[in-house]
Amino acid sequence: PKLIRDNTPPQQNLPRNQTREKMGWWRKRGLNCDEILSYDTVKVVTIRDRKLGILHYSFLALICGYIVLQMVVNHGYLLVNSPFCSIRAYVRQPDVSTEMNMLPYCAPPSSMFTNISSDFSVLPCKYWGPNLIVYPETEQSAMLMGTRITQSLLSLNCSITESTCRYHPSNQSTFYVADVERFNLTMDHQMYVSAQSQTNAQDLPGIMQDINGKTIIPGEGEQLGMVGKPDVVYISTLLRAAGLDSLDQISNQGHTMRYDGILLLIMIEYTNIHGLTYTPNRITYTIRVRVVANTEFKSIQTVIHNATSLTEINRHGIRMLFMQYGSIGTFDLRTLLLTGMSAIGLVKVATLIVDFVTFYFLQQKNYYKTLKYELADRPQRPTLANSMNFEADRLSSPNYYAMNER
């Protein structure tokens, strides 16, 4: 049979009055869903401009440096937790104390109850043990160790029901605690992060550093960071770590620190991140000591004998506050992904900046815009007439009959 070609124009090219019944309801109302729901995709255009290239690769170099800083230096793949800590501290008196005549701040025993120095740098001394110089005996993360003691016996010579009745000192003495620098401080501290990361400091290696960051070597009778043993240091070592040569240094109040007292911050830091390396099973600690400037500390204890007599003990001394903190890192995939996504976001921002410069500041901005932004319409749906024309073209092609003869 003879093929008859349909030369009728495609449906989309017919006059509008002939295709209205074939159009959807949205087109009848003047709506174009393809335009409303259009999709913007990225088009890659290579612009041969060294200025833009230098700007683009400079941003990429900065982003690469940021990634190296986050991943290597700041350990951007770790989830860092702060440990919960506790400490038990107490002091011990030396087995053999230094003779009073060898201590420059001690007055001769004959002047036990008199002040022989106008600046109070020299006072009578007494050998007091830990149970007397430490008050209160138990504190949470703190301790007071007396260096200057003032004892006052207060008596009441009137009726306590009278409004003007007051206690009056009848006997008072002030003295220094002898050889207090050779008392040793024992610190038994613990840390806890999770059920898998809880340990005692006796199981961890540790060091003590001075204010310049140098490691302090323990002396005879001291132990620091020794596995299986608590930390034991002399008070003189703590003062040296805080940058103090002696308690006889003059404070801002014009007296010696032994007379006024001082406040020491003993900071213990735990970590398993050592420089650029991360060792999950190797936790270490570092002890640092700092003195708080322009401070003094005292504590008053009252011992009641009876209704008309009591003793008041005024202690000035070394106030020690223990601060425990740290950063224990564990590998975390979510943290790693967040670090990577931030880098990807920076690359996108850098691209937007370079595009903004290209399309708004360069001389050829309009030309680059035509290359970058292009409108692509959706191909029209094939009609019956178009399909018949395609089939007729295929059957009339010489190649079609040649293929059938083969």
mmCIF file of C-alpha atoms in Angstrom:
data_model
loop_
_atom_site.group_PDB
_atom_site.id
_atom_site.type_symbol
_atom_site.label_atom_id
_atom_site.label_comp_id
_atom_site.label_asym_id
_atom_site.label_seq_id
_atom_site.Cartn_x
_atom_site.Cartn_y
_atom_site.Cartn_z
ATOM 1 C CA PRO A 1 0.000 0.000 0.000
ATOM 2 C CA LYS A 2 1.116 3.510 -0.651
ATOM 3 C CA LEU A 3 2.239 5.489 2.348
ATOM 4 C CA ILE A 4 0.537 8.800 2.809
ATOM 5 C CA ARG A 5 2.532 11.383 4.751
ATOM 6 C CA ASP A 6 0.693 13.687 7.106
ATOM 7 C CA ASN A 7 1.990 17.177 6.546
ATOM 8 C CA THR A 8 -0.208 18.700 9.208
ATOM 9 C CA PRO A 9 1.855 20.969 11.443
ATOM 10 C CA PRO A 10 2.548 19.700 14.961
ATOM 11 C CA GLN A 11 -0.177 20.268 17.523
ATOM 12 C CA GLN A 12 1.803 22.895 19.335
ATOM 13 C CA ASN A 13 2.025 25.008 16.162
ATOM 14 C CA LEU A 14 -1.714 25.089 15.474
ATOM 15 C CA PRO A 15 -3.697 28.294 16.007
ATOM 16 C CA ARG A 16 -4.718 28.865 19.562
ATOM 17 C CA ASN A 17 -8.458 28.518 18.854
ATOM 18 C CA GLN A 18 -7.813 25.006 17.442
ATOM 19 C CA THR A 19 -5.727 23.717 20.376
ATOM 20 C CA ARG A 20 -7.633 25.218 23.290
ATOM 21 C CA GLU A 21 -9.537 21.989 23.898
ATOM 22 C CA LYS A 22 -6.200 20.118 24.084
ATOM 23 C CA MET A 23 -4.633 22.473 26.668
ATOM 24 C CA GLY A 24 -4.654 21.784 30.384
ATOM 25 C CA TRP A 25 -6.627 23.812 32.851
ATOM 26 C CA TRP A 26 -3.496 25.621 34.089
ATOM 27 C CA ARG A 27 -2.742 27.007 30.622
ATOM 28 C CA LYS A 28 -6.315 28.124 30.215
ATOM 29 C CA ARG A 29 -5.768 30.248 33.347
ATOM 30 C CA GLY A 30 -2.478 31.701 32.098
ATOM 31 C CA LEU A 31 -0.255 29.563 34.365
ATOM 32 C CA ASN A 32 2.987 27.894 33.308
ATOM 33 C CA CYS A 33 3.999 25.123 35.697
ATOM 34 C CA ASP A 34 7.341 24.640 33.944
ATOM 35 C CA GLU A 35 8.269 28.221 34.730
ATOM 36 C CA ILE A 36 6.947 28.163 38.290
ATOM 37 C CA LEU A 37 8.627 24.867 39.146
ATOM 38 C CA SER A 38 11.827 25.506 37.243
ATOM 39 C CA TYR A 39 15.098 23.954 38.442
ATOM 40 C CA ASP A 40 18.436 25.778 38.494
ATOM 41 C CA THR A 41 21.447 23.567 37.867
ATOM 42 C CA VAL A 42 25.154 24.372 37.851
ATOM 43 C CA LYS A 43 26.761 25.084 34.526
ATOM 44 C CA VAL A 44 30.538 24.850 34.265
ATOM 45 C CA VAL A 45 32.119 27.643 32.211
ATOM 46 C CA THR A 46 35.901 27.885 31.982
ATOM 47 C CA ILE A 47 36.937 31.550 31.984
ATOM 48 C CA ARG A 48 40.507 32.090 30.876
ATOM 49 C CA ASP A 49 41.355 35.042 33.108
ATOM 50 C CA ARG A 50 44.435 34.894 35.327
ATOM 51 C CA LYS A 51 43.076 37.497 37.742
ATOM 52 C CA LEU A 52 40.027 35.384 38.512
ATOM 53 C CA GLY A 53 42.213 32.284 38.687
ATOM 54 C CA ILE A 54 44.548 33.877 41.222
ATOM 55 C CA LEU A 55 41.586 34.999 43.339
ATOM 56 C CA HIS A 56 39.948 31.567 43.170
ATOM 57 C CA TYR A 57 43.067 29.551 44.012
ATOM 58 C CA SER A 58 43.979 31.954 46.818
ATOM 59 C CA PHE A 59 40.651 31.191 48.449
ATOM 60 C CA LEU A 60 41.228 27.459 47.952
ATOM 61 C CA ALA A 61 44.683 27.713 49.535
ATOM 62 C CA LEU A 62 43.222 29.452 52.586
ATOM 63 C CA ILE A 63 40.511 26.815 52.852
ATOM 64 C CA CYS A 64 43.104 24.025 52.653
ATOM 65 C CA GLY A 65 45.067 25.719 55.424
ATOM 66 C CA TYR A 66 41.902 25.930 57.505
ATOM 67 C CA ILE A 67 41.231 22.221 56.988
ATOM 68 C CA VAL A 68 44.782 21.318 58.045
ATOM 69 C CA LEU A 69 44.463 23.568 61.101
ATOM 70 C CA GLN A 70 41.151 22.021 62.134
ATOM 71 C CA MET A 71 42.061 18.403 61.475
ATOM 72 C CA VAL A 72 45.681 18.320 62.622
ATOM 73 C CA VAL A 73 46.139 21.115 65.143
ATOM 74 C CA ASN A 74 42.629 21.417 66.628
ATOM 75 C CA HIS A 75 41.793 17.723 66.183
ATOM 76 C CA GLY A 76 38.527 18.356 64.378
ATOM 77 C CA TYR A 77 37.737 14.632 64.377
ATOM 78 C CA LEU A 78 37.565 14.352 68.187
ATOM 79 C CA LEU A 79 34.675 14.842 70.575
ATOM 80 C CA VAL A 80 36.282 16.531 73.604
ATOM 81 C CA ASN A 81 34.758 15.927 77.044
ATOM 82 C CA SER A 82 35.516 17.584 80.372
ATOM 83 C CA PRO A 83 36.138 15.089 83.197
ATOM 84 C CA PHE A 84 34.528 15.066 86.624
ATOM 85 C CA CYS A 85 37.223 15.219 89.278
ATOM 86 C CA SER A 86 37.802 14.894 93.007
ATOM 87 C CA ILE A 87 40.824 15.240 95.291
ATOM 88 C CA ARG A 88 41.893 14.318 98.805
ATOM 89 C CA ALA A 89 44.731 16.416 100.192
ATOM 90 C CA TYR A 90 46.483 16.562 103.549
ATOM 91 C CA VAL A 91 49.785 17.827 104.971
ATOM 92 C CA ARG A 92 52.439 16.109 107.092
ATOM 93 C CA GLN A 93 55.064 17.554 109.379
ATOM 94 C CA PRO A 94 58.704 16.719 108.653
ATOM 95 C CA ASP A 95 60.217 13.997 110.782
ATOM 96 C CA VAL A 96 63.042 16.304 111.889
ATOM 97 C CA SER A 97 62.356 20.060 111.943
ATOM 98 C CA THR A 98 64.895 22.804 111.454
ATOM 99 C CA GLU A 99 66.206 24.473 114.607
ATOM 100 C CA MET A 100 64.631 27.851 115.335
ATOM 101 C CA ASN A 101 67.991 29.623 115.444
ATOM 102 C CA MET A 102 68.472 28.571 111.799
ATOM 103 C CA LEU A 103 65.221 30.197 110.703
ATOM 104 C CA PRO A 104 65.584 33.944 109.936
ATOM 105 C CA TYR A 105 61.951 34.751 110.732
ATOM 106 C CA CYS A 106 62.051 33.231 114.223
ATOM 107 C CA ALA A 107 62.858 35.397 117.261
ATOM 108 C CA PRO A 108 64.814 33.993 120.213
ATOM 109 C CA PRO A 109 62.711 31.889 122.609
ATOM 110 C CA SER A 110 63.190 34.483 125.372
ATOM 111 C CA SER A 111 60.868 36.879 123.497
ATOM 112 C CA MET A 112 58.091 34.358 122.983
ATOM 113 C CA PHE A 113 55.209 36.715 123.712
ATOM 114 C CA THR A 114 56.584 40.021 122.450
ATOM 115 C CA ASN A 115 56.922 41.501 118.969
ATOM 116 C CA ILE A 116 60.556 42.445 118.421
ATOM 117 C CA SER A 117 60.211 43.632 114.802
ATOM 118 C CA SER A 118 58.295 46.719 113.708
ATOM 119 C CA ASP A 119 57.443 45.231 110.276
ATOM 120 C CA PHE A 120 56.540 41.850 111.792
ATOM 121 C CA SER A 121 59.146 40.068 109.673
ATOM 122 C CA VAL A 122 60.504 38.442 112.846
ATOM 123 C CA LEU A 123 58.227 36.910 115.472
ATOM 124 C CA PRO A 124 58.476 34.156 118.026
ATOM 125 C CA CYS A 125 57.965 30.681 116.585
ATOM 126 C CA LYS A 126 56.299 27.469 117.662
ATOM 127 C CA TYR A 127 56.307 23.960 116.285
ATOM 128 C CA TRP A 128 52.690 23.186 115.472
ATOM 129 C CA GLY A 129 51.544 20.013 113.798
ATOM 130 C CA PRO A 130 49.073 19.556 110.925
ATOM 131 C CA ASN A 131 46.132 19.080 113.273
ATOM 132 C CA LEU A 132 46.719 22.596 114.639
ATOM 133 C CA ILE A 133 47.746 24.626 111.591
ATOM 134 C CA VAL A 134 45.082 23.215 109.214
ATOM 135 C CA TYR A 135 41.625 24.646 109.829
ATOM 136 C CA PRO A 136 39.009 23.554 109.080
ATOM 137 C CA GLU A 137 40.305 20.018 109.024
ATOM 138 C CA THR A 138 38.128 18.941 106.056
ATOM 139 C CA GLU A 139 37.211 21.065 103.035
ATOM 140 C CA GLN A 140 36.096 20.259 99.522
ATOM 141 C CA SER A 141 38.907 21.108 97.081
ATOM 142 C CA ALA A 142 40.509 23.626 99.473
ATOM 143 C CA MET A 143 42.837 23.851 102.437
ATOM 144 C CA LEU A 144 44.150 26.517 104.810
ATOM 145 C CA MET A 145 47.616 26.039 106.272
ATOM 146 C CA GLY A 146 48.421 28.594 108.962
ATOM 147 C CA THR A 147 51.746 30.450 109.005
ATOM 148 C CA ARG A 148 50.964 33.177 111.581
ATOM 149 C CA ILE A 149 48.849 32.377 114.609
ATOM 150 C CA THR A 150 47.322 34.822 117.061
ATOM 151 C CA GLN A 151 45.863 33.273 120.211
ATOM 152 C CA SER A 152 43.617 35.368 122.415
ATOM 153 C CA LEU A 153 42.050 34.347 125.709
ATOM 154 C CA LEU A 154 38.734 36.187 126.008
ATOM 155 C CA SER A 155 36.924 36.534 129.306
ATOM 156 C CA LEU A 156 33.536 37.877 130.317
ATOM 157 C CA ASN A 157 33.411 40.009 133.489
ATOM 158 C CA CYS A 158 29.738 40.947 133.233
ATOM 159 C CA SER A 159 26.364 39.366 132.763
ATOM 160 C CA ILE A 160 25.653 38.173 129.235
ATOM 161 C CA THR A 161 22.110 39.509 129.590
ATOM 162 C CA GLU A 162 23.414 43.099 129.627
ATOM 163 C CA SER A 163 23.418 44.937 126.276
ATOM 164 C CA THR A 164 26.909 46.397 126.863
ATOM 165 C CA CYS A 165 28.498 43.140 127.942
ATOM 166 C CA ARG A 166 31.456 42.128 125.731
ATOM 167 C CA TYR A 167 34.319 39.650 125.843
ATOM 168 C CA HIS A 168 37.683 41.264 126.518
ATOM 169 C CA PRO A 169 41.109 39.787 125.742
ATOM 170 C CA SER A 170 43.079 38.994 128.829
ATOM 171 C CA ASN A 171 46.038 37.226 127.264
ATOM 172 C CA GLN A 172 47.254 37.370 123.649
ATOM 173 C CA SER A 173 50.229 35.910 121.787
ATOM 174 C CA THR A 174 51.305 36.043 118.140
ATOM 175 C CA PHE A 175 53.855 33.672 116.606
ATOM 176 C CA TYR A 176 54.930 32.023 113.392
ATOM 177 C CA VAL A 177 54.670 28.313 112.651
ATOM 178 C CA ALA A 178 58.266 27.132 112.445
ATOM 179 C CA ASP A 179 59.599 25.317 109.389
ATOM 180 C CA VAL A 180 56.283 25.408 107.544
ATOM 181 C CA GLU A 181 58.025 25.269 104.131
ATOM 182 C CA ARG A 182 59.235 21.739 104.883
ATOM 183 C CA PHE A 183 55.739 20.406 105.459
ATOM 184 C CA ASN A 184 54.775 18.110 102.621
ATOM 185 C CA LEU A 185 51.456 18.102 100.805
ATOM 186 C CA THR A 186 49.951 14.796 99.674
ATOM 187 C CA MET A 187 47.454 14.928 96.787
ATOM 188 C CA ASP A 188 45.417 11.861 95.871
ATOM 189 C CA HIS A 189 43.203 12.893 92.950
ATOM 190 C CA GLN A 190 40.822 11.095 90.591
ATOM 191 C CA MET A 191 39.079 11.808 87.282
ATOM 192 C CA TYR A 192 35.983 10.377 85.583
ATOM 193 C CA VAL A 193 34.705 10.830 82.033
ATOM 194 C CA SER A 194 32.662 7.722 81.288
ATOM 195 C CA ALA A 195 32.402 4.123 82.385
ATOM 196 C CA GLN A 196 35.438 3.375 80.194
ATOM 197 C CA SER A 197 37.507 6.405 81.296
ATOM 198 C CA GLN A 198 37.704 6.557 85.072
ATOM 199 C CA THR A 199 41.008 6.352 86.819
ATOM 200 C CA ASN A 200 43.041 7.351 89.845
ATOM 201 C CA ALA A 201 46.027 9.633 89.440
ATOM 202 C CA GLN A 202 48.194 6.886 90.892
ATOM 203 C CA ASP A 203 47.669 5.044 87.604
ATOM 204 C CA LEU A 204 48.629 8.052 85.432
ATOM 205 C CA PRO A 205 51.950 9.692 84.587
ATOM 206 C CA GLY A 206 52.171 13.378 85.436
ATOM 207 C CA ILE A 207 54.477 16.369 85.878
ATOM 208 C CA MET A 208 54.573 19.751 87.626
ATOM 209 C CA GLN A 209 55.459 22.931 85.739
ATOM 210 C CA ASP A 210 56.526 26.359 86.949
ATOM 211 C CA ILE A 211 55.202 29.686 85.659
ATOM 212 C CA ASN A 212 57.648 29.504 82.709
ATOM 213 C CA GLY A 213 56.420 26.076 81.607
ATOM 214 C CA LYS A 214 59.551 24.243 82.759
ATOM 215 C CA THR A 215 59.191 20.839 84.380
ATOM 216 C CA ILE A 216 60.062 20.738 88.084
ATOM 217 C CA ILE A 217 62.232 17.804 89.065
ATOM 218 C CA PRO A 218 61.074 16.247 92.378
ATOM 219 C CA GLY A 219 63.575 16.422 95.179
ATOM 220 C CA GLU A 220 64.436 13.931 97.871
ATOM 221 C CA GLY A 221 61.335 12.800 99.717
ATOM 222 C CA GLU A 222 59.027 14.020 96.916
ATOM 223 C CA GLN A 223 57.150 11.993 94.317
ATOM 224 C CA LEU A 224 55.329 13.284 91.256
ATOM 225 C CA GLY A 225 53.641 11.266 88.523
ATOM 226 C CA MET A 226 54.871 7.961 89.887
ATOM 227 C CA VAL A 227 52.545 5.085 88.984
ATOM 228 C CA GLY A 228 51.091 3.436 92.066
ATOM 229 C CA LYS A 229 51.883 6.351 94.428
ATOM 230 C CA PRO A 230 50.123 9.644 95.257
ATOM 231 C CA ASP A 231 51.775 12.988 94.589
ATOM 232 C CA VAL A 232 53.846 14.291 97.501
ATOM 233 C CA VAL A 233 55.555 17.710 97.322
ATOM 234 C CA TYR A 234 57.022 20.134 99.841
ATOM 235 C CA ILE A 235 55.350 23.491 100.419
ATOM 236 C CA SER A 236 58.596 25.111 99.292
ATOM 237 C CA THR A 237 58.241 23.318 95.932
ATOM 238 C CA LEU A 238 54.719 24.704 95.519
ATOM 239 C CA LEU A 239 55.997 28.205 96.238
ATOM 240 C CA ARG A 240 58.785 27.782 93.703
ATOM 241 C CA ALA A 241 56.305 26.556 91.087
ATOM 242 C CA ALA A 242 54.231 29.706 91.739
ATOM 243 C CA GLY A 243 57.268 31.929 91.188
ATOM 244 C CA LEU A 244 57.878 32.769 94.868
ATOM 245 C CA ASP A 245 61.332 32.501 96.383
ATOM 246 C CA SER A 246 60.144 32.665 99.978
ATOM 247 C CA LEU A 247 57.210 33.534 102.220
ATOM 248 C CA ASP A 248 59.357 36.370 103.567
ATOM 249 C CA GLN A 249 58.793 38.420 100.406
ATOM 250 C CA ILE A 250 57.029 41.718 101.070
ATOM 251 C CA SER A 251 53.394 41.804 99.946
ATOM 252 C CA ASN A 252 51.438 44.841 98.734
ATOM 253 C CA GLN A 253 50.156 45.395 102.271
ATOM 254 C CA GLY A 254 53.704 46.152 103.449
ATOM 255 C CA HIS A 255 54.136 42.952 105.458
ATOM 256 C CA THR A 256 55.636 39.623 104.589
ATOM 257 C CA MET A 257 53.522 36.943 102.955
ATOM 258 C CA ARG A 258 54.191 34.794 105.994
ATOM 259 C CA TYR A 259 52.468 37.439 108.118
ATOM 260 C CA ASP A 260 49.517 38.317 105.843
ATOM 261 C CA GLY A 261 48.966 34.992 104.098
ATOM 262 C CA ILE A 262 48.586 34.185 100.380
ATOM 263 C CA LEU A 263 46.154 32.456 98.037
ATOM 264 C CA LEU A 264 47.511 29.671 95.807
ATOM 265 C CA LEU A 265 45.664 28.100 92.881
ATOM 266 C CA ILE A 266 46.785 24.507 92.342
ATOM 267 C CA MET A 267 45.533 23.546 88.870
ATOM 268 C CA ILE A 268 45.571 19.929 87.679
ATOM 269 C CA GLU A 269 44.903 19.382 83.960
ATOM 270 C CA TYR A 270 44.142 15.964 82.444
ATOM 271 C CA THR A 271 44.403 15.196 78.728
ATOM 272 C CA ASN A 272 45.020 12.468 76.173
ATOM 273 C CA ILE A 273 45.807 14.998 73.422
ATOM 274 C CA HIS A 274 49.540 15.706 73.308
ATOM 275 C CA GLY A 275 50.434 18.335 70.738
ATOM 276 C CA LEU A 276 49.506 17.023 67.294
ATOM 277 C CA THR A 277 49.089 13.438 68.470
ATOM 278 C CA TYR A 278 46.063 11.740 69.971
ATOM 279 C CA THR A 279 46.492 8.698 72.191
ATOM 280 C CA PRO A 280 43.119 7.461 73.481
ATOM 281 C CA ASN A 281 44.538 5.147 76.152
ATOM 282 C CA ARG A 282 47.329 7.410 77.441
ATOM 283 C CA ILE A 283 45.955 10.045 79.808
ATOM 284 C CA THR A 284 48.448 12.320 81.542
ATOM 285 C CA TYR A 285 48.146 15.233 83.958
ATOM 286 C CA THR A 286 50.051 18.460 84.567
ATOM 287 C CA ILE A 287 50.123 20.404 87.849
ATOM 288 C CA ARG A 288 50.530 24.183 87.734
ATOM 289 C CA VAL A 289 50.580 26.590 90.683
ATOM 290 C CA ARG A 290 49.686 30.282 90.526
ATOM 291 C CA VAL A 291 49.574 32.903 93.256
ATOM 292 C CA VAL A 292 46.682 35.371 93.284
ATOM 293 C CA ALA A 293 48.091 38.882 93.584
ATOM 294 C CA ASN A 294 46.973 41.408 96.202
ATOM 295 C CA THR A 295 45.242 38.852 98.405
ATOM 296 C CA GLU A 296 45.563 37.635 101.958
ATOM 297 C CA PHE A 297 43.652 35.019 103.867
ATOM 298 C CA LYS A 298 42.752 34.300 107.447
ATOM 299 C CA SER A 299 40.379 32.087 109.405
ATOM 300 C CA ILE A 300 39.167 32.476 112.992
ATOM 301 C CA GLN A 301 38.450 29.524 115.245
ATOM 302 C CA THR A 302 36.673 29.853 118.571
ATOM 303 C CA VAL A 303 37.192 27.358 121.400
ATOM 304 C CA ILE A 304 34.642 27.738 124.222
ATOM 305 C CA HIS A 305 35.838 26.809 127.708
ATOM 306 C CA ASN A 306 32.806 27.904 129.706
ATOM 307 C CA ALA A 307 30.153 30.626 129.691
ATOM 308 C CA THR A 308 32.674 33.327 130.671
ATOM 309 C CA SER A 309 35.869 32.172 128.974
ATOM 310 C CA LEU A 310 36.877 31.233 125.442
ATOM 311 C CA THR A 311 39.955 31.143 123.221
ATOM 312 C CA GLU A 312 40.070 32.750 119.787
ATOM 313 C CA ILE A 313 42.641 31.410 117.304
ATOM 314 C CA ASN A 314 43.269 33.733 114.341
ATOM 315 C CA ARG A 315 45.148 31.957 111.539
ATOM 316 C CA HIS A 316 46.799 33.741 108.625
ATOM 317 C CA GLY A 317 48.428 31.450 106.116
ATOM 318 C CA ILE A 318 48.513 29.690 102.787
ATOM 319 C CA ARG A 319 45.086 29.195 101.298
ATOM 320 C CA MET A 320 45.236 26.431 98.653
ATOM 321 C CA LEU A 321 42.417 26.028 96.121
ATOM 322 C CA PHE A 322 42.520 22.879 93.975
ATOM 323 C CA MET A 323 41.135 23.257 90.440
ATOM 324 C CA GLN A 324 40.826 20.108 88.315
ATOM 325 C CA TYR A 325 39.901 20.236 84.638
ATOM 326 C CA GLY A 326 40.897 18.689 81.354
ATOM 327 C CA SER A 327 40.062 17.657 77.799
ATOM 328 C CA ILE A 328 39.621 13.968 77.068
ATOM 329 C CA GLY A 329 39.105 13.336 73.348
ATOM 330 C CA THR A 330 37.387 10.411 71.644
ATOM 331 C CA PHE A 331 36.987 9.795 67.914
ATOM 332 C CA ASP A 332 33.539 10.894 66.740
ATOM 333 C CA LEU A 333 32.259 10.449 63.182
ATOM 334 C CA ARG A 334 29.674 13.201 63.579
ATOM 335 C CA THR A 335 32.347 15.728 64.598
ATOM 336 C CA LEU A 336 34.460 14.686 61.616
ATOM 337 C CA LEU A 337 31.530 15.158 59.237
ATOM 338 C CA LEU A 338 30.739 18.586 60.690
ATOM 339 C CA THR A 339 34.337 19.663 60.149
ATOM 340 C CA GLY A 340 34.226 18.389 56.554
ATOM 341 C CA MET A 341 30.892 20.072 55.845
ATOM 342 C CA SER A 342 32.218 23.389 57.126
ATOM 343 C CA ALA A 343 35.087 23.109 54.635
ATOM 344 C CA ILE A 344 32.640 22.374 51.793
ATOM 345 C CA GLY A 345 30.589 25.393 52.827
ATOM 346 C CA LEU A 346 33.681 27.589 52.688
ATOM 347 C CA VAL A 347 34.409 26.370 49.140
ATOM 348 C CA LYS A 348 30.879 27.342 48.147
ATOM 349 C CA VAL A 349 31.278 30.790 49.698
ATOM 350 C CA ALA A 350 34.584 31.278 47.856
ATOM 351 C CA THR A 351 32.887 30.336 44.568
ATOM 352 C CA LEU A 352 30.078 32.813 45.187
ATOM 353 C CA ILE A 353 32.593 35.594 45.855
ATOM 354 C CA VAL A 354 34.504 34.881 42.635
ATOM 355 C CA ASP A 355 31.221 34.731 40.663
ATOM 356 C CA PHE A 356 30.134 38.042 42.164
ATOM 357 C CA VAL A 357 33.389 39.668 41.085
ATOM 358 C CA THR A 358 33.065 38.116 37.614
ATOM 359 C CA PHE A 359 29.484 39.155 36.882
ATOM 360 C CA TYR A 360 29.466 42.597 38.523
ATOM 361 C CA PHE A 361 32.973 44.102 38.364
ATOM 362 C CA LEU A 362 34.757 42.802 35.264
ATOM 363 C CA GLN A 363 34.571 44.673 31.983
ATOM 364 C CA GLN A 364 33.223 41.577 30.173
ATOM 365 C CA LYS A 365 30.580 40.902 32.834
ATOM 366 C CA ASN A 366 27.635 40.903 30.401
ATOM 367 C CA TYR A 367 29.359 38.425 28.101
ATOM 368 C CA TYR A 368 30.172 36.108 31.003
ATOM 369 C CA LYS A 369 26.557 36.282 32.189
ATOM 370 C CA THR A 370 25.284 35.035 28.816
ATOM 371 C CA LEU A 371 27.659 32.081 29.041
ATOM 372 C CA LYS A 372 26.782 31.276 32.638
ATOM 373 C CA TYR A 373 23.007 31.680 32.635
ATOM 374 C CA GLU A 374 20.939 30.004 29.921
ATOM 375 C CA LEU A 375 17.232 29.172 29.718
ATOM 376 C CA ALA A 376 16.389 25.626 28.590
ATOM 377 C CA ASP A 377 12.714 24.801 27.887
ATOM 378 C CA ARG A 378 11.315 21.348 28.440
ATOM 379 C CA PRO A 379 10.957 19.373 25.170
ATOM 380 C CA GLN A 380 7.327 19.164 23.998
ATOM 381 C CA ARG A 381 5.420 15.882 24.284
ATOM 382 C CA PRO A 382 5.334 14.063 20.843
ATOM 383 C CA THR A 383 1.934 14.092 19.022
ATOM 384 C CA LEU A 384 0.331 11.484 16.732
ATOM 385 C CA ALA A 385 1.114 13.506 13.632
ATOM 386 C CA ASN A 386 4.760 13.805 14.572
ATOM 387 C CA SER A 387 4.930 10.072 15.198
ATOM 388 C CA MET A 388 3.435 9.247 11.761
ATOM 389 C CA ASN A 389 5.855 11.590 10.034
ATOM 390 C CA PHE A 390 8.765 9.931 11.827
ATOM 391 C CA GLU A 391 7.564 6.459 10.802
ATOM 392 C CA ALA A 392 7.106 7.546 7.176
ATOM 393 C CA ASP A 393 10.605 8.968 7.068
ATOM 394 C CA ARG A 394 11.990 5.746 8.484
ATOM 395 C CA LEU A 395 10.225 3.477 5.954
ATOM 396 C CA SER A 396 11.124 5.671 2.998
ATOM 397 C CA SER A 397 14.758 5.643 3.878
ATOM 398 C CA PRO A 398 16.952 3.546 1.450
ATOM 399 C CA ASN A 399 18.858 2.186 4.430
ATOM 400 C CA TYR A 400 15.687 0.562 5.714
ATOM 401 C CA TYR A 401 15.241 -1.648 2.616
ATOM 402 C CA ALA A 402 18.930 -2.363 2.458
ATOM 403 C CA MET A 403 18.853 -3.719 5.998
ATOM 404 C CA ASN A 404 15.825 -5.917 5.191
ATOM 405 C CA GLU A 405 17.505 -7.420 2.091
ATOM 406 C CA ARG A 406 20.437 -8.477 4.223
#
